[in-house]
């Protein structure tokens, strides 16, 4: 089985190699190094208190929020599917595609991602539960929970440990050794944007563990089978079943013809494909803006070797970035536009992030820490600039923000 063989170092997408460069290490001193051990532990206690206060206050308004969000998603899906029954008519195609795109974004970001994080497990609802929920995307739930909830949120921005730093195929940090394959990353980055759900599904397989033998052939085959089942279900739903229903509806109409039926099938298939691309591009943009803009720090394994609870909080704070926006924007972003708060408290209901953000900023102010945020255009622009620049040899860390000051927001 070829996937189990260790390839030569010159293969495409080489395993990330870190540069041991004193210049890079000293270019931008991490704010973590400027805090005393006592300050770090006190900061940890303050963040623990915020978490515990919110959890003690969870109740009916929170459960109403997630249930109403799920209801809104289902209503959007029904409206979209109904309009796409007439998708061979351009106005219905446009309206149906827009509604379906919004529904898929809402389900992926605010519902699926956050339910599978365990944010609503406190409700003890067997349906709205991290272990039982599955989502309308290519990643099998179990594989995603391990690679994202455990690996990424435990080892956030630790070079050589957090596989989400560049998703194992891109150079997004100057500490990472350059390889000629990265010359292509501006191009396959665009492919990743459009087919993000599939990139994440393959990423969840953990290529490094496969080649090192950490994953057995049987486990790899089982995970590939799970992806295949999700791919089949996705394809049947979006590219066979619903286009066929639209074709039948067109044929059954009073003036229906075989030509209309074929047109309805093709136009509904195109609408579903478009909605999936829109959802993927949106998810990519929100997630990349939360992790890879200029403002964020990465860390060596040595820096976090003796990390305490307080140090964990500081690393999450420095390794994440927010996106400014309206309440509707935050809803469609799954409240991952509050990526700082999400990484501090990944099990906290997302609807509470906007409420605790002022308290997080106050902690940053008092401890002289940055609070990373900016508009979508700025955050996404710096991400793509980094991907383009680091496709070539060299590169250095971009300037980092100073301590948070209230006038900055």
Short mmCIF file of N, CA, C and O in Angstrom, two decimals, residues 109 152 156-157 164-167 170 172 189 192-193 196 280-297 316-325 329-330 333 335-343 371-387 400:
data_model
loop_
_atom_site.label_atom_id
_atom_site.label_comp_id
_atom_site.label_asym_id
_atom_site.label_seq_id
_atom_site.Cartn_x
_atom_site.Cartn_y
_atom_site.Cartn_z
N UNK A 109 -20.76 26.71 10.21
CA UNK A 109 -20.01 27.58 11.11
C UNK A 109 -20.63 27.67 12.51
O UNK A 109 -20.01 27.28 13.49
N UNK A 152 -5.41 20.59 17.38
CA UNK A 152 -5.25 22.02 17.10
C UNK A 152 -5.45 22.86 18.36
O UNK A 152 -4.63 23.77 18.64
N UNK A 156 -2.06 24.73 19.81
CA UNK A 156 -2.25 25.92 18.97
C UNK A 156 -0.95 26.67 18.71
O UNK A 156 -0.28 27.13 19.64
N UNK A 157 -0.59 26.77 17.43
CA UNK A 157 0.55 27.58 16.96
C UNK A 157 1.89 27.14 17.54
O UNK A 157 2.84 27.93 17.55
N UNK A 164 -2.29 22.39 11.92
CA UNK A 164 -3.10 23.40 11.23
C UNK A 164 -2.28 24.60 10.77
O UNK A 164 -2.79 25.45 10.04
N UNK A 165 -1.03 24.70 11.20
CA UNK A 165 -0.16 25.77 10.71
C UNK A 165 0.22 25.47 9.26
O UNK A 165 1.18 24.76 8.98
N UNK A 166 -0.57 25.99 8.35
CA UNK A 166 -0.34 25.74 6.94
C UNK A 166 -0.94 24.47 6.42
O UNK A 166 -0.76 24.12 5.25
N UNK A 167 -1.65 23.75 7.30
CA UNK A 167 -2.33 22.51 6.89
C UNK A 167 -1.39 21.52 6.21
O UNK A 167 -1.79 20.77 5.33
N UNK A 170 1.43 24.23 3.18
CA UNK A 170 1.82 25.62 2.88
C UNK A 170 2.84 26.12 3.90
O UNK A 170 2.80 25.75 5.07
N UNK A 172 3.61 29.09 5.94
CA UNK A 172 2.96 30.32 6.40
C UNK A 172 3.70 30.95 7.58
O UNK A 172 3.22 31.92 8.16
N UNK A 189 -3.37 27.22 -3.04
CA UNK A 189 -4.14 27.92 -2.02
C UNK A 189 -5.53 28.29 -2.54
O UNK A 189 -6.53 28.21 -1.81
N UNK A 192 -7.59 25.19 -2.52
CA UNK A 192 -8.00 24.90 -1.15
C UNK A 192 -9.17 25.77 -0.74
O UNK A 192 -10.10 25.31 -0.07
N UNK A 193 -9.15 27.03 -1.16
CA UNK A 193 -10.24 27.94 -0.82
C UNK A 193 -11.58 27.43 -1.37
O UNK A 193 -12.58 27.41 -0.66
N UNK A 196 -12.45 23.68 0.29
CA UNK A 196 -11.90 23.65 1.65
C UNK A 196 -12.37 22.42 2.44
O UNK A 196 -11.59 21.82 3.18
N UNK A 280 -17.50 26.90 1.20
CA UNK A 280 -16.08 26.58 1.40
C UNK A 280 -15.22 27.84 1.43
O UNK A 280 -14.31 27.97 2.27
N UNK A 281 -15.49 28.78 0.53
CA UNK A 281 -14.70 30.00 0.49
C UNK A 281 -14.91 30.84 1.75
O UNK A 281 -13.97 31.44 2.28
N UNK A 282 -16.14 30.86 2.22
CA UNK A 282 -16.44 31.61 3.45
C UNK A 282 -15.74 30.98 4.65
O UNK A 282 -15.09 31.67 5.44
N UNK A 283 -15.86 29.65 4.79
CA UNK A 283 -15.23 28.96 5.92
C UNK A 283 -13.72 29.15 5.88
O UNK A 283 -13.09 29.43 6.92
N UNK A 284 -13.12 29.00 4.71
CA UNK A 284 -11.67 29.22 4.55
C UNK A 284 -11.29 30.62 5.02
O UNK A 284 -10.33 30.79 5.79
N UNK A 285 -12.02 31.62 4.57
CA UNK A 285 -11.68 33.01 4.88
C UNK A 285 -11.74 33.27 6.38
O UNK A 285 -10.84 33.89 6.96
N UNK A 286 -12.81 32.83 7.02
CA UNK A 286 -12.96 33.07 8.47
C UNK A 286 -11.88 32.34 9.24
O UNK A 286 -11.25 32.90 10.17
N UNK A 287 -11.61 31.09 8.89
CA UNK A 287 -10.64 30.30 9.64
C UNK A 287 -9.22 30.80 9.43
O UNK A 287 -8.44 30.93 10.38
N UNK A 288 -8.86 31.10 8.19
CA UNK A 288 -7.50 31.60 7.94
C UNK A 288 -7.29 32.96 8.59
O UNK A 288 -6.20 33.24 9.07
N UNK A 289 -8.32 33.81 8.60
CA UNK A 289 -8.19 35.12 9.24
C UNK A 289 -8.04 35.00 10.75
O UNK A 289 -7.51 35.91 11.39
N UNK A 290 -8.52 33.93 11.32
CA UNK A 290 -8.41 33.74 12.76
C UNK A 290 -7.08 33.17 13.20
O UNK A 290 -6.77 33.16 14.41
N UNK A 291 -6.25 32.70 12.23
CA UNK A 291 -5.03 32.01 12.62
C UNK A 291 -3.75 32.54 11.97
O UNK A 291 -2.68 32.46 12.57
N UNK A 292 -3.85 33.09 10.76
CA UNK A 292 -2.63 33.38 10.01
C UNK A 292 -2.37 34.84 9.66
O UNK A 292 -1.45 35.11 8.87
N UNK A 293 -3.10 35.81 10.18
CA UNK A 293 -2.74 37.20 9.85
C UNK A 293 -1.43 37.60 10.53
O UNK A 293 -0.91 36.88 11.38
N UNK A 294 -0.92 38.77 10.14
CA UNK A 294 0.37 39.23 10.66
C UNK A 294 0.41 39.30 12.18
O UNK A 294 1.48 39.17 12.78
N UNK A 295 -0.72 39.53 12.82
CA UNK A 295 -0.74 39.82 14.25
C UNK A 295 -0.38 38.62 15.12
O UNK A 295 0.05 38.78 16.26
N UNK A 296 -0.56 37.40 14.61
CA UNK A 296 -0.44 36.22 15.46
C UNK A 296 1.01 35.77 15.64
O UNK A 296 1.85 35.96 14.77
N UNK A 297 1.25 35.14 16.78
CA UNK A 297 2.55 34.59 17.11
C UNK A 297 2.54 33.07 16.94
O UNK A 297 1.50 32.43 17.09
N UNK A 316 -2.86 30.93 23.65
CA UNK A 316 -4.08 30.98 22.85
C UNK A 316 -4.41 32.42 22.45
O UNK A 316 -4.83 32.69 21.33
N UNK A 317 -4.20 33.33 23.37
CA UNK A 317 -4.48 34.75 23.12
C UNK A 317 -3.58 35.31 22.03
O UNK A 317 -4.04 36.01 21.12
N UNK A 318 -2.29 34.97 22.08
CA UNK A 318 -1.33 35.51 21.13
C UNK A 318 -1.38 34.81 19.77
O UNK A 318 -0.97 35.38 18.76
N UNK A 319 -1.89 33.58 19.74
CA UNK A 319 -1.91 32.81 18.51
C UNK A 319 -3.19 32.94 17.71
O UNK A 319 -3.35 32.24 16.70
N UNK A 320 -4.10 33.82 18.13
CA UNK A 320 -5.39 33.95 17.47
C UNK A 320 -5.65 35.41 17.11
O UNK A 320 -5.04 36.32 17.67
N UNK A 321 -6.61 35.62 16.21
CA UNK A 321 -6.96 36.99 15.80
C UNK A 321 -8.45 37.06 15.50
O UNK A 321 -9.03 36.12 14.96
N UNK A 322 -9.05 38.17 15.86
CA UNK A 322 -10.47 38.40 15.64
C UNK A 322 -10.72 39.14 14.33
O UNK A 322 -9.80 39.66 13.70
N UNK A 323 -12.00 39.19 13.95
CA UNK A 323 -12.43 39.94 12.78
C UNK A 323 -13.57 40.86 13.21
O UNK A 323 -14.55 40.40 13.81
N UNK A 324 -13.43 42.14 12.94
CA UNK A 324 -14.49 43.09 13.29
C UNK A 324 -15.70 42.89 12.38
O UNK A 324 -15.55 42.56 11.20
N UNK A 325 -16.90 43.13 12.92
CA UNK A 325 -18.09 43.00 12.09
C UNK A 325 -19.37 43.22 12.87
O UNK A 325 -19.35 43.42 14.09
N UNK A 329 -22.79 39.44 10.75
CA UNK A 329 -21.51 38.91 10.32
C UNK A 329 -20.99 37.87 11.31
O UNK A 329 -20.53 36.79 10.91
N UNK A 330 -21.07 38.17 12.60
CA UNK A 330 -20.58 37.24 13.62
C UNK A 330 -21.38 35.94 13.59
O UNK A 330 -20.81 34.85 13.76
N UNK A 333 -20.25 33.95 10.72
CA UNK A 333 -18.88 33.48 10.96
C UNK A 333 -18.84 32.39 12.02
O UNK A 333 -17.76 31.91 12.37
N UNK A 335 -19.42 32.93 15.00
CA UNK A 335 -18.77 33.65 16.10
C UNK A 335 -17.28 33.32 16.19
O UNK A 335 -16.64 33.61 17.20
N UNK A 336 -16.73 32.69 15.13
CA UNK A 336 -15.29 32.49 15.05
C UNK A 336 -14.59 33.78 14.67
O UNK A 336 -13.36 33.82 14.60
N UNK A 337 -15.35 34.82 14.41
CA UNK A 337 -14.80 36.17 14.29
C UNK A 337 -14.30 36.63 15.66
O UNK A 337 -13.53 37.59 15.74
N UNK A 338 -14.74 35.95 16.72
CA UNK A 338 -14.18 36.11 18.07
C UNK A 338 -13.23 34.93 18.31
O UNK A 338 -13.38 34.17 19.26
N UNK A 339 -12.24 34.80 17.42
CA UNK A 339 -11.34 33.65 17.50
C UNK A 339 -10.51 33.68 18.78
O UNK A 339 -10.19 32.62 19.33
N UNK A 340 -10.17 34.86 19.26
CA UNK A 340 -9.42 34.96 20.52
C UNK A 340 -10.23 34.33 21.65
O UNK A 340 -9.74 33.47 22.39
N UNK A 341 -11.48 34.76 21.78
CA UNK A 341 -12.33 34.22 22.84
C UNK A 341 -12.59 32.73 22.64
O UNK A 341 -12.65 31.95 23.60
N UNK A 342 -12.73 32.32 21.37
CA UNK A 342 -12.97 30.90 21.09
C UNK A 342 -11.78 30.05 21.51
O UNK A 342 -11.95 28.97 22.07
N UNK A 343 -10.57 30.52 21.24
CA UNK A 343 -9.41 29.73 21.63
C UNK A 343 -9.15 29.76 23.13
O UNK A 343 -8.58 28.80 23.67
N UNK A 371 -4.38 42.62 21.79
CA UNK A 371 -5.68 42.02 21.49
C UNK A 371 -5.84 42.13 19.98
O UNK A 371 -6.09 43.20 19.44
N UNK A 372 -5.64 41.01 19.31
CA UNK A 372 -5.54 41.01 17.85
C UNK A 372 -6.92 41.07 17.19
O UNK A 372 -7.73 40.16 17.37
N UNK A 373 -7.15 42.10 16.42
CA UNK A 373 -8.42 42.21 15.69
C UNK A 373 -8.26 43.17 14.53
O UNK A 373 -7.30 43.94 14.45
N UNK A 374 -9.21 43.11 13.59
CA UNK A 374 -9.19 43.98 12.43
C UNK A 374 -10.32 43.62 11.49
O UNK A 374 -10.95 42.57 11.62
N UNK A 375 -10.62 44.46 10.50
CA UNK A 375 -11.67 44.16 9.53
C UNK A 375 -11.28 42.97 8.65
O UNK A 375 -10.10 42.64 8.50
N UNK A 376 -12.28 42.33 8.05
CA UNK A 376 -12.06 41.16 7.22
C UNK A 376 -11.07 41.44 6.10
O UNK A 376 -10.18 40.62 5.83
N UNK A 377 -11.21 42.59 5.44
CA UNK A 377 -10.33 42.90 4.31
C UNK A 377 -8.87 42.98 4.74
O UNK A 377 -7.98 42.48 4.04
N UNK A 378 -8.62 43.56 5.90
CA UNK A 378 -7.25 43.67 6.39
C UNK A 378 -6.70 42.30 6.77
O UNK A 378 -5.58 41.93 6.38
N UNK A 379 -7.48 41.53 7.53
CA UNK A 379 -6.99 40.23 8.00
C UNK A 379 -6.74 39.29 6.82
O UNK A 379 -5.71 38.62 6.76
N UNK A 380 -7.70 39.24 5.90
CA UNK A 380 -7.55 38.33 4.76
C UNK A 380 -6.42 38.79 3.84
O UNK A 380 -5.69 37.97 3.28
N UNK A 381 -6.27 40.10 3.70
CA UNK A 381 -5.19 40.63 2.87
C UNK A 381 -3.82 40.23 3.40
O UNK A 381 -2.94 39.85 2.62
N UNK A 382 -3.62 40.31 4.72
CA UNK A 382 -2.32 39.95 5.28
C UNK A 382 -2.08 38.45 5.16
O UNK A 382 -0.93 38.01 4.97
N UNK A 383 -3.13 37.65 5.25
CA UNK A 383 -2.99 36.20 5.09
C UNK A 383 -2.48 35.87 3.69
O UNK A 383 -1.50 35.12 3.52
N UNK A 384 -3.13 36.43 2.67
CA UNK A 384 -2.72 36.13 1.30
C UNK A 384 -1.35 36.72 0.97
O UNK A 384 -0.59 36.13 0.19
N UNK A 385 -1.02 37.85 1.57
CA UNK A 385 0.32 38.41 1.38
C UNK A 385 1.37 37.46 1.94
O UNK A 385 2.42 37.23 1.31
N UNK A 386 1.11 36.90 3.12
CA UNK A 386 2.04 35.95 3.73
C UNK A 386 2.20 34.70 2.87
O UNK A 386 3.32 34.22 2.64
N UNK A 387 1.08 34.17 2.38
CA UNK A 387 1.14 32.96 1.55
C UNK A 387 1.94 33.22 0.28
O UNK A 387 2.74 32.38 -0.15
N UNK A 400 4.56 43.01 14.90
CA UNK A 400 3.46 42.58 15.76
C UNK A 400 2.86 43.78 16.49
O UNK A 400 3.53 44.78 16.74
#
